mmCIF file of C-alpha atoms in Angstrom:
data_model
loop_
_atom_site.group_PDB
_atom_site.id
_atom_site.type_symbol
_atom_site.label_atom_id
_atom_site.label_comp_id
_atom_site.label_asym_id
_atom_site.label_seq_id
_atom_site.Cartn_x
_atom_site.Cartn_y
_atom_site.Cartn_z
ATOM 1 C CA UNK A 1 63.606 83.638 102.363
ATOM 2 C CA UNK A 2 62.345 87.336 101.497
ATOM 3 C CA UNK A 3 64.862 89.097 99.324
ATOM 4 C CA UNK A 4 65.718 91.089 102.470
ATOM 5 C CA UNK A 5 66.395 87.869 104.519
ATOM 6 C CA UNK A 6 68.717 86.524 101.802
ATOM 7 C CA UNK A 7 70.409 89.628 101.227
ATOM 8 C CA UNK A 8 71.791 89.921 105.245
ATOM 9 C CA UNK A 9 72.554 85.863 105.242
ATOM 10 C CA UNK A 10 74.412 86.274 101.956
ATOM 11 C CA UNK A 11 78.017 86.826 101.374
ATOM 12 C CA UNK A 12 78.386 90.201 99.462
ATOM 13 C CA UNK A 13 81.227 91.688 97.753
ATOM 14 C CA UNK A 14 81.504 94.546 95.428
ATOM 15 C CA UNK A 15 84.642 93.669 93.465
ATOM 16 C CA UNK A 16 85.296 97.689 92.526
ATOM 17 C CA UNK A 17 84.799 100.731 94.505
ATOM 18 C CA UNK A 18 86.848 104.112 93.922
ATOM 19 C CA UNK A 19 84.727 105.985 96.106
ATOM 20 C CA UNK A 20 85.529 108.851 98.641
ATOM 21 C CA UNK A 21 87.115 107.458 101.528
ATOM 22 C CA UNK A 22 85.578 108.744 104.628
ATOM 23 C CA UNK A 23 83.237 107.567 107.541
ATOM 24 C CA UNK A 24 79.801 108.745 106.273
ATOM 25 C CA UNK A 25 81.105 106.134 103.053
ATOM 26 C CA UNK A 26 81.903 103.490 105.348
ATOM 27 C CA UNK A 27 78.090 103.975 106.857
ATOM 28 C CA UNK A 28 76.899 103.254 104.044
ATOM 29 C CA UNK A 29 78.548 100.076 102.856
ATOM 30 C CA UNK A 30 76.859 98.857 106.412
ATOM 31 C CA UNK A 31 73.547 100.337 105.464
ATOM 32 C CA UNK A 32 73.927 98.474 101.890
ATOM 33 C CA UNK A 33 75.537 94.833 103.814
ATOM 34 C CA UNK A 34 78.594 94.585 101.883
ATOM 35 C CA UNK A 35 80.594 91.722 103.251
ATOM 36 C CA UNK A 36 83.717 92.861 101.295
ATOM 37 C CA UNK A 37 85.108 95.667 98.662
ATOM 38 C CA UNK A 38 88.016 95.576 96.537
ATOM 39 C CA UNK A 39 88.642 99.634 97.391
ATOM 40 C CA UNK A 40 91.097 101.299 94.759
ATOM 41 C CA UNK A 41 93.922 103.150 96.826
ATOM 42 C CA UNK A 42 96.244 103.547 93.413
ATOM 43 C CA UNK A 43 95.438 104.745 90.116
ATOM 44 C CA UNK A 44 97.720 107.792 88.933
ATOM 45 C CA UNK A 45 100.576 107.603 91.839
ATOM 46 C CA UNK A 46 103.628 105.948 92.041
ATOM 47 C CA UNK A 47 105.423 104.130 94.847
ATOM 48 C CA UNK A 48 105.213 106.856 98.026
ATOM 49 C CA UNK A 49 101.903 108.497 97.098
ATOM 50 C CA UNK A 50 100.701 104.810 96.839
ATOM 51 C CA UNK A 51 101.973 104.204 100.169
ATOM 52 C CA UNK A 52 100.481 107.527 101.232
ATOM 53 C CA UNK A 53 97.380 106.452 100.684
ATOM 54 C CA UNK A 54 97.425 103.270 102.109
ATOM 55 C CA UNK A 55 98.813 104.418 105.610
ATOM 56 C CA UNK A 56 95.792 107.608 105.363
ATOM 57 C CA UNK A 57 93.458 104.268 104.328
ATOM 58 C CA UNK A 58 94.472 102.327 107.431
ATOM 59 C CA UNK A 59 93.981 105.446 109.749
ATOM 60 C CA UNK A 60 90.432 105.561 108.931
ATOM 61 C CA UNK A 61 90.119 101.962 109.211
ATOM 62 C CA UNK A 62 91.281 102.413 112.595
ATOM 63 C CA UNK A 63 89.470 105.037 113.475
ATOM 64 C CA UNK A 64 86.243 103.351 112.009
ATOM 65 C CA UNK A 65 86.576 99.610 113.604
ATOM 66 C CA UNK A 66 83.183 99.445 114.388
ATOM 67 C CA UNK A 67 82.543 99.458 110.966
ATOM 68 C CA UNK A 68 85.292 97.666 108.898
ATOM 69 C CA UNK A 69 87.964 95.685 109.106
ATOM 70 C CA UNK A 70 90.938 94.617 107.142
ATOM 71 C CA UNK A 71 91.208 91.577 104.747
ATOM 72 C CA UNK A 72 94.534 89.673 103.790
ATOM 73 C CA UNK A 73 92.764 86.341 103.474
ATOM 74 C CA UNK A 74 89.064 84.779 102.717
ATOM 75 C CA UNK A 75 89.039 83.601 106.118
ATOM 76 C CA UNK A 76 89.044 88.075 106.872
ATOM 77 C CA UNK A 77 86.054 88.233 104.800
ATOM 78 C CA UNK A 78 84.261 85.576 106.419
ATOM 79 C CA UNK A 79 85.581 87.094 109.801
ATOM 80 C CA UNK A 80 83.489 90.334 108.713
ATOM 81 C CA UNK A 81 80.660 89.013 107.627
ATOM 82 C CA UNK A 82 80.470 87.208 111.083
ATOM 83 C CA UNK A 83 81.005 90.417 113.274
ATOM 84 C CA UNK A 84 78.653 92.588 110.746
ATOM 85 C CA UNK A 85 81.656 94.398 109.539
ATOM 86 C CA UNK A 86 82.595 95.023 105.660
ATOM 87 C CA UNK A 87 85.834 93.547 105.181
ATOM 88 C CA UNK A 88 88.302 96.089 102.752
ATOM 89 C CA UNK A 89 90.597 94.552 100.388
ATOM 90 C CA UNK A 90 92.951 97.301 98.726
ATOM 91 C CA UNK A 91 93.345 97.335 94.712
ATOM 92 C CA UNK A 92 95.071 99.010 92.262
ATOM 93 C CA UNK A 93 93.795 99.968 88.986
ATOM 94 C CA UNK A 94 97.037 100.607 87.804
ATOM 95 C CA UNK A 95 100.761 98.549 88.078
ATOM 96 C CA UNK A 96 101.959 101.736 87.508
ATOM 97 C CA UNK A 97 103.435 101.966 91.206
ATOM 98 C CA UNK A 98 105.033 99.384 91.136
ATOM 99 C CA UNK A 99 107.498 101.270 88.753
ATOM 100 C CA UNK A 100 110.225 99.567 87.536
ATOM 101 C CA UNK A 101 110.595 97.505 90.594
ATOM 102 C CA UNK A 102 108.965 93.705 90.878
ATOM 103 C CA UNK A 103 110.155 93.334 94.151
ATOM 104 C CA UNK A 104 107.671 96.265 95.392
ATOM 105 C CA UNK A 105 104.914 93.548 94.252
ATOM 106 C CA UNK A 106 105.789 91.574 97.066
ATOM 107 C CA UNK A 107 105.977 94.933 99.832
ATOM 108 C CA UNK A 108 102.188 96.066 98.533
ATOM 109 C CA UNK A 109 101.426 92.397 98.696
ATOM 110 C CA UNK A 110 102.279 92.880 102.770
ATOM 111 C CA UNK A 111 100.218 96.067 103.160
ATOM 112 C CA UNK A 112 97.532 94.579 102.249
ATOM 113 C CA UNK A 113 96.981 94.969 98.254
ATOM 114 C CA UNK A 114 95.104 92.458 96.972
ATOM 115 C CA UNK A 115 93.847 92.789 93.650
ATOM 116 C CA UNK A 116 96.139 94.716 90.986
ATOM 117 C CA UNK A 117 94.652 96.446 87.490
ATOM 118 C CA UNK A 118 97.615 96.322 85.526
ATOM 119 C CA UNK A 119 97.082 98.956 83.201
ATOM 120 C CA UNK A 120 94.766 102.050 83.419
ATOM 121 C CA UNK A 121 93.450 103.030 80.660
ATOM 122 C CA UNK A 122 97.031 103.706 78.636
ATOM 123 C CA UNK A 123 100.747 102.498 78.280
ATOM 124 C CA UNK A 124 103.051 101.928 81.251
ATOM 125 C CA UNK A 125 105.893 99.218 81.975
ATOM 126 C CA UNK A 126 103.378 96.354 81.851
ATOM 127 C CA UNK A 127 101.532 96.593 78.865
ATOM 128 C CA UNK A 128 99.031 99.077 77.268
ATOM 129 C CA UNK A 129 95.377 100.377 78.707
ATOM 130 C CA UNK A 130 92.128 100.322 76.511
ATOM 131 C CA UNK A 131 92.136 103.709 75.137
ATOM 132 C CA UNK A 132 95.746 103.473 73.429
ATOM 133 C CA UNK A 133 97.187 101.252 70.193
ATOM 134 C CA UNK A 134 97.356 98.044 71.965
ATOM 135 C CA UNK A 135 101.337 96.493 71.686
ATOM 136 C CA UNK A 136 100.472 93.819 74.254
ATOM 137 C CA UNK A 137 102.438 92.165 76.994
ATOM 138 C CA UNK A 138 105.889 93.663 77.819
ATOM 139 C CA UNK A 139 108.591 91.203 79.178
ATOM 140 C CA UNK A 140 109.022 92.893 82.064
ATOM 141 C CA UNK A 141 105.270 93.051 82.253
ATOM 142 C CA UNK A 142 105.697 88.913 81.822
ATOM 143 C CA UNK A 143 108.189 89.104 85.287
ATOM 144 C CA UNK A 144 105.253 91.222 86.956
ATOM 145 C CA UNK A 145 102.839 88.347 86.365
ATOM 146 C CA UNK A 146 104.700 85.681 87.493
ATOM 147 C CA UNK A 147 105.760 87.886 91.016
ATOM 148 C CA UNK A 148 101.666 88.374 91.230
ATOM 149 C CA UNK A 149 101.153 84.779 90.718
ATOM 150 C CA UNK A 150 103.984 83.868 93.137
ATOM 151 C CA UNK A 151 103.357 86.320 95.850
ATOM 152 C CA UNK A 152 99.123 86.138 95.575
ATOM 153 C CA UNK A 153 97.994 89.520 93.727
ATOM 154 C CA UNK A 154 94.825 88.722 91.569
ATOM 155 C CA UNK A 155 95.709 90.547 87.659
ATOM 156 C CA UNK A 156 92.807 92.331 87.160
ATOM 157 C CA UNK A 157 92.184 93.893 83.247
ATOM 158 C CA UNK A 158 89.424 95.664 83.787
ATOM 159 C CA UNK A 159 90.844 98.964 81.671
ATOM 160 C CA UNK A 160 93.838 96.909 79.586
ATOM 161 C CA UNK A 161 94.104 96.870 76.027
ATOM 162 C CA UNK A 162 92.162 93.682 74.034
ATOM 163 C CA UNK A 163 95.704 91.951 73.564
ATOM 164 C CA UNK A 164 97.676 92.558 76.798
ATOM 165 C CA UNK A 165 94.577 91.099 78.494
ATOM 166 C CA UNK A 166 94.891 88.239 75.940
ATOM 167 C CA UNK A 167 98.264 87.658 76.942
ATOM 168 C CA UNK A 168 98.182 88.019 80.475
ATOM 169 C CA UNK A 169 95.568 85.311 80.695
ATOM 170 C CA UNK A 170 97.526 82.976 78.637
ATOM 171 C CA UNK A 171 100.561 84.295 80.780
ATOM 172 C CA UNK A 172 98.614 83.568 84.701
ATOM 173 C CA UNK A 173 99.206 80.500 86.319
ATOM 174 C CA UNK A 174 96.261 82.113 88.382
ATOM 175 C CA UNK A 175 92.791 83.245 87.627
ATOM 176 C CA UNK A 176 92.402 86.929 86.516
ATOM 177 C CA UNK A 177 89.433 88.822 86.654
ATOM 178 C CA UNK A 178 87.911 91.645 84.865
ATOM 179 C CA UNK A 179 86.456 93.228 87.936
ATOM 180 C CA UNK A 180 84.212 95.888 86.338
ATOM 181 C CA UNK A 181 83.038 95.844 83.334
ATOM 182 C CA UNK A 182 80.342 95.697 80.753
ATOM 183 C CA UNK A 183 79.155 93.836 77.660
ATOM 184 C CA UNK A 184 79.943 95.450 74.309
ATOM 185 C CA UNK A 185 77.156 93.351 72.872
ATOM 186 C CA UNK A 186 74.259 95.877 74.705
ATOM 187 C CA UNK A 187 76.875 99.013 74.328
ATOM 188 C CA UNK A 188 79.716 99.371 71.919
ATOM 189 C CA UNK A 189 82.380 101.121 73.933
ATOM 190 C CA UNK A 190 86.650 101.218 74.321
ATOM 191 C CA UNK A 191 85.942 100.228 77.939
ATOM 192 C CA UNK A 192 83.436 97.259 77.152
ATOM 193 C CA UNK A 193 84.661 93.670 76.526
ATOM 194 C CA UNK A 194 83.049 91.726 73.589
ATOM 195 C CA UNK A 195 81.775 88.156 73.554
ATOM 196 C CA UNK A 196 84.788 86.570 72.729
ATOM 197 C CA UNK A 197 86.778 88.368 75.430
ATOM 198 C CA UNK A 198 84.091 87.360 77.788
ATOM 199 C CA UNK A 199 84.382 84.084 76.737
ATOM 200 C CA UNK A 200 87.852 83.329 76.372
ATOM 201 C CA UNK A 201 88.554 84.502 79.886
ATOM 202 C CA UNK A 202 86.016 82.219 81.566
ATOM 203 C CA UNK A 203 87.450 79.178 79.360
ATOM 204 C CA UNK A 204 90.684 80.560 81.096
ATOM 205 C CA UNK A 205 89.393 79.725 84.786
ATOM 206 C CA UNK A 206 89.434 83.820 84.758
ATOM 207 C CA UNK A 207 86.782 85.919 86.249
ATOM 208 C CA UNK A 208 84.145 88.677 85.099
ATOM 209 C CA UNK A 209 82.990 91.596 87.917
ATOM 210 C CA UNK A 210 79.898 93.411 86.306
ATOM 211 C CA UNK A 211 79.603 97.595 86.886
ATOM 212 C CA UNK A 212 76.777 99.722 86.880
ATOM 213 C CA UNK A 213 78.607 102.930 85.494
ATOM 214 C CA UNK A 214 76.370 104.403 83.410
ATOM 215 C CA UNK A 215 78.431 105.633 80.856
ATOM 216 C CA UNK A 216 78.970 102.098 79.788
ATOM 217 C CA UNK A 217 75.286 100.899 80.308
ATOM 218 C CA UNK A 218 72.769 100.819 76.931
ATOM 219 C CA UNK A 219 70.820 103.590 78.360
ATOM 220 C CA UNK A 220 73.755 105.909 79.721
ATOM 221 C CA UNK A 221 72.106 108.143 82.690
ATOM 222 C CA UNK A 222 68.941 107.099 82.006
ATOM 223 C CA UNK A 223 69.560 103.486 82.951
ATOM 224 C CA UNK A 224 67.753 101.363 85.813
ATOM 225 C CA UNK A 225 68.550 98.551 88.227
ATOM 226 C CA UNK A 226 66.576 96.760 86.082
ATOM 227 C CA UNK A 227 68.748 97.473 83.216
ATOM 228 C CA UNK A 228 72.088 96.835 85.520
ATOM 229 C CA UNK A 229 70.603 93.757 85.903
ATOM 230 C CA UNK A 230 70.178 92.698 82.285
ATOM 231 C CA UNK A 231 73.551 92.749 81.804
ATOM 232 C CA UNK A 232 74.825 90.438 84.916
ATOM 233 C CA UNK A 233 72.412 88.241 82.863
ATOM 234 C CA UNK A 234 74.165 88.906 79.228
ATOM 235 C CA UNK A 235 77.063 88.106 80.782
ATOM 236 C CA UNK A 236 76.520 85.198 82.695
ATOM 237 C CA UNK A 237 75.343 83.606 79.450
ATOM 238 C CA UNK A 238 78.141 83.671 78.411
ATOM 239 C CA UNK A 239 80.535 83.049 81.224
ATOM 240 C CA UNK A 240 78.357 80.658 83.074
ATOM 241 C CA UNK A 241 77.194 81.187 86.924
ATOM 242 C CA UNK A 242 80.399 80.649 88.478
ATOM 243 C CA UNK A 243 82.083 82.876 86.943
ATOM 244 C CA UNK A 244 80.462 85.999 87.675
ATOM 245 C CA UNK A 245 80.612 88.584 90.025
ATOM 246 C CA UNK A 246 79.581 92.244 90.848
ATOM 247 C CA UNK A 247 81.905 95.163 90.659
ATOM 248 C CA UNK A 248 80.173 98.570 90.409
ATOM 249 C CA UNK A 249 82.572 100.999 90.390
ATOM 250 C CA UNK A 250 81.049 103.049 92.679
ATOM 251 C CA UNK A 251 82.105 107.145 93.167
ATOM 252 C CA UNK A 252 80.076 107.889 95.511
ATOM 253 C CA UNK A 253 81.557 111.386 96.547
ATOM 254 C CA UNK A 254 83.405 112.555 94.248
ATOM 255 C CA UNK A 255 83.648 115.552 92.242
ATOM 256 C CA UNK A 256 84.025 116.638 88.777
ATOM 257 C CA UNK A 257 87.831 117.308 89.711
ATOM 258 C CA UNK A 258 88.208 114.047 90.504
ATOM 259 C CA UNK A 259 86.931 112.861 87.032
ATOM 260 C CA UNK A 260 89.067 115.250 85.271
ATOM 261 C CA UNK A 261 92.391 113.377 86.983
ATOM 262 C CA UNK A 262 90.876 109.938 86.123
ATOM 263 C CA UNK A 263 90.051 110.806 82.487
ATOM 264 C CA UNK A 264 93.731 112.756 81.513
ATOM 265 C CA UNK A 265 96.424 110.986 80.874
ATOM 266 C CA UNK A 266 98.552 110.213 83.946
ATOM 267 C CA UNK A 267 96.367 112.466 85.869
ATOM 268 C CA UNK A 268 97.226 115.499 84.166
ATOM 269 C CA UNK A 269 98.146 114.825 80.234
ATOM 270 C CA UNK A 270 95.855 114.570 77.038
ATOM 271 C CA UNK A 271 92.178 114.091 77.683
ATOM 272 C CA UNK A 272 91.285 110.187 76.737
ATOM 273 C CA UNK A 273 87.360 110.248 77.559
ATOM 274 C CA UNK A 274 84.833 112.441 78.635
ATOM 275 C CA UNK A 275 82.147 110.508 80.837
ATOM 276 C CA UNK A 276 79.756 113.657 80.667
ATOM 277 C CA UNK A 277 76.737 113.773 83.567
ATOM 278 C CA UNK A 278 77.636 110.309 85.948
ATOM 279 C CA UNK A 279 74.528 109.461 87.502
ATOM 280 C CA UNK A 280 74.290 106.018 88.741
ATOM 281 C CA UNK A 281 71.477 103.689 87.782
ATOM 282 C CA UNK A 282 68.040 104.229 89.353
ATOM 283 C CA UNK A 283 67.861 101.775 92.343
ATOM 284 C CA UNK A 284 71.316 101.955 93.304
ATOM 285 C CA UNK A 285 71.929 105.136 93.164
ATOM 286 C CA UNK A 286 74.113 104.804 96.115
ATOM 287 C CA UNK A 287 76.137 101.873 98.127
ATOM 288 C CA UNK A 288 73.477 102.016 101.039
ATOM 289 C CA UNK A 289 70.929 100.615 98.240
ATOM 290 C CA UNK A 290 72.735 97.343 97.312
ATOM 291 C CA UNK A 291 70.279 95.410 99.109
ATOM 292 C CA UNK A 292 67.380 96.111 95.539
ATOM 293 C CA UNK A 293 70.210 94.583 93.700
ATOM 294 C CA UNK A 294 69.242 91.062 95.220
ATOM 295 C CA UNK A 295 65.763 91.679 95.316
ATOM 296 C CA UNK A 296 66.029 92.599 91.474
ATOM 297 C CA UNK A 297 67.676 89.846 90.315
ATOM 298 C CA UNK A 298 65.469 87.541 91.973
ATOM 299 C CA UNK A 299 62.715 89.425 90.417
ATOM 300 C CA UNK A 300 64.256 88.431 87.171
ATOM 301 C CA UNK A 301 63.732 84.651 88.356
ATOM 302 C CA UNK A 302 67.235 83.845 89.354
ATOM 303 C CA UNK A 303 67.252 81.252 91.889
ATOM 304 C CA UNK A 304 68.387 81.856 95.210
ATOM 305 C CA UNK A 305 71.443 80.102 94.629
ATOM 306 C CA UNK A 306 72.736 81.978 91.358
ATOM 307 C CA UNK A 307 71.932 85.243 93.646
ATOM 308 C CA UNK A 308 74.405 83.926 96.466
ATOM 309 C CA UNK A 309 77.145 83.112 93.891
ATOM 310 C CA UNK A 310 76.925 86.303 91.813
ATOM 311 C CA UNK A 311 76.430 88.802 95.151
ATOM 312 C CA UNK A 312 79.875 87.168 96.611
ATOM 313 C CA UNK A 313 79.996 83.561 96.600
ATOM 314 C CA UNK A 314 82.129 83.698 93.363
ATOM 315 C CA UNK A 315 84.043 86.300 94.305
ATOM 316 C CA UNK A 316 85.409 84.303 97.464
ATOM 317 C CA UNK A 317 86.289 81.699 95.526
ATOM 318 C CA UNK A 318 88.200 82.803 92.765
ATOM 319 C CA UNK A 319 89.973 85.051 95.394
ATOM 320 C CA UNK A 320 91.057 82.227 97.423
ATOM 321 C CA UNK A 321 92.391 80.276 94.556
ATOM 322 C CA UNK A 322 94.636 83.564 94.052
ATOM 323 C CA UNK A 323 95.572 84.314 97.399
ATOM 324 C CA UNK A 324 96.043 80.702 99.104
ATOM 325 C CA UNK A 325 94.025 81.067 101.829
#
């Protein structure tokens, strides 16, 4: 197969974009043949904006059928991939809306929420975010876990402090996943995960999603594809080929507003990063250009079966163990 052939036969799933919800966005997942997307409708909000944005979510999904279509189960994703559609999964990257309520777990669990960060970047109910003194697991962060588990919510620790990550893999009768992020072995960085974090949750059955966000990337805005790819290849040396995935974190859209919410605080409080310029690595600059990720990694001499399982294969799998079906 060319890398174009392989590339519309494959299974692909981006396993993190916060992008700007809209139609010409939607276009372009098609134009790029994503199968899937874990699509972040929580960060900041609590229990009705949540909700909010999951009801303004599913009127553009109806109002854009031709082009998407929800997924609850695998089965949905393979349903999409059949009828050329890009199946959307909702995420949180934050338990925060949950609030102080675990049987809300099981109500975003019906609308559709699949896959649940459960800290962003700082403290809440749960446990503590990456950018804060890290006090770990909370008991009633312990009761969250299990009502993931029990319900079918994939724990995702993408942004979570070193030891509350620790802990909630330890704590998941489940696999969890980081679903974006990079190596601190190319990049030191609060956001990056070290070898031994890497490791320990592959040993775990748990999951790693590798982004493209340049901040994070050796070479900042002046990174590649090429460079993108080097690191899905750091870290599959360490986690193995089964355990990988791809999770860009895509913005495509947004503003420098919408950066300033995302890197205060709650939205609004103390400033905890500042990302700078955000330009997105030469070669997939945008979701429409997904298609010179496979034809770069099999550039790199990745056979075509290590392409299939990091592009989606993996991701199906480990979701399925999560959700049940």
């Amino acid at each position: 197969m060319t890398p174009s052939e392989l590339h519309n036969d494959a299974i692909v799933i981006d396993g993190l974009i916060i992008a700007k919800w809209n139609r010409e966005l939607l276009e372009d997942m098609r134009r790029g043949g994503l199968t899937a997307a874990n699509c972040t409708v929580s960060v900041w909000e609590g229990f009705q904006a949540t909700v909010d944005n999951i009801v303004k979510s599913n009127q553009l999904m109806a109002e854009c059928s031709d082009l998407v279509r929800p997924v609850r189960t695998t089965a949905d994703i393979t349903r999409a991939k059949e009828e050329g559609k890009t199946g959307i999964i909702f995420g949180f990257q934050n338990a925060h809306a949950f609030e102080d309520q675990i049987g809300y777990v099981e109500i975003f669990k019906q609308l559709g929420v699949g896959i649940v960060q459960m800290c962003y970047n700082t403290q809440n109910l749960v446990g503590t975010g990456c950018y804060e003194r890290d006090g770990g697991l909370s008991g009633f962060g312990r009761e969250i876990v299990a009502e993931m588990n029990r319900v079918g919510i994939m724990c995702d620790l993408s942004h979570v402090g070193a030891k509350t990550s620790e802990e909630v893999i330890l704590e998941s009768k489940k696999p969890v996943c980081y679903s974006h992020c990079l190596p601190s072995g190319l990049k030191e960085h609060p956001r990056n995960k070290s070898d031994q974090e890497l490791k320990f949750i592959a040993d775990h059955g748990g999951f790693v999603g590798v982004t493209m966000f340049a901040p994070f990337l050796k070479k900042g805005i002046d990174s590649t594809i090429e460079d993108y790819c080097e690191a899905i290849e750091y870290v599959m040396n360490i986690v193995g080929e089964d355990a990988i995935g791809i999770g860009t974190d895509f913005t495509q859209g947004h503003g420098q507003e919408f950066f300033e919410w995302l890197t205060h605080d709650k939205g609004y409080a103390r400033r905890l990063t500042d990302f700078g310029k955000i330009i997105n690595p030469k070669g997939i600059r945008t979701i429409g250009e997904f298609p010179n990720l496979t034809e770069a990694l099999l550039k790199r001499g990745l056979s075509e079966t290590q392409v299939r399982k990091i592009m989606g294969e993996n991701w199906v799998r480990v979701l399925k163990d999560v959700w049940g079906s």
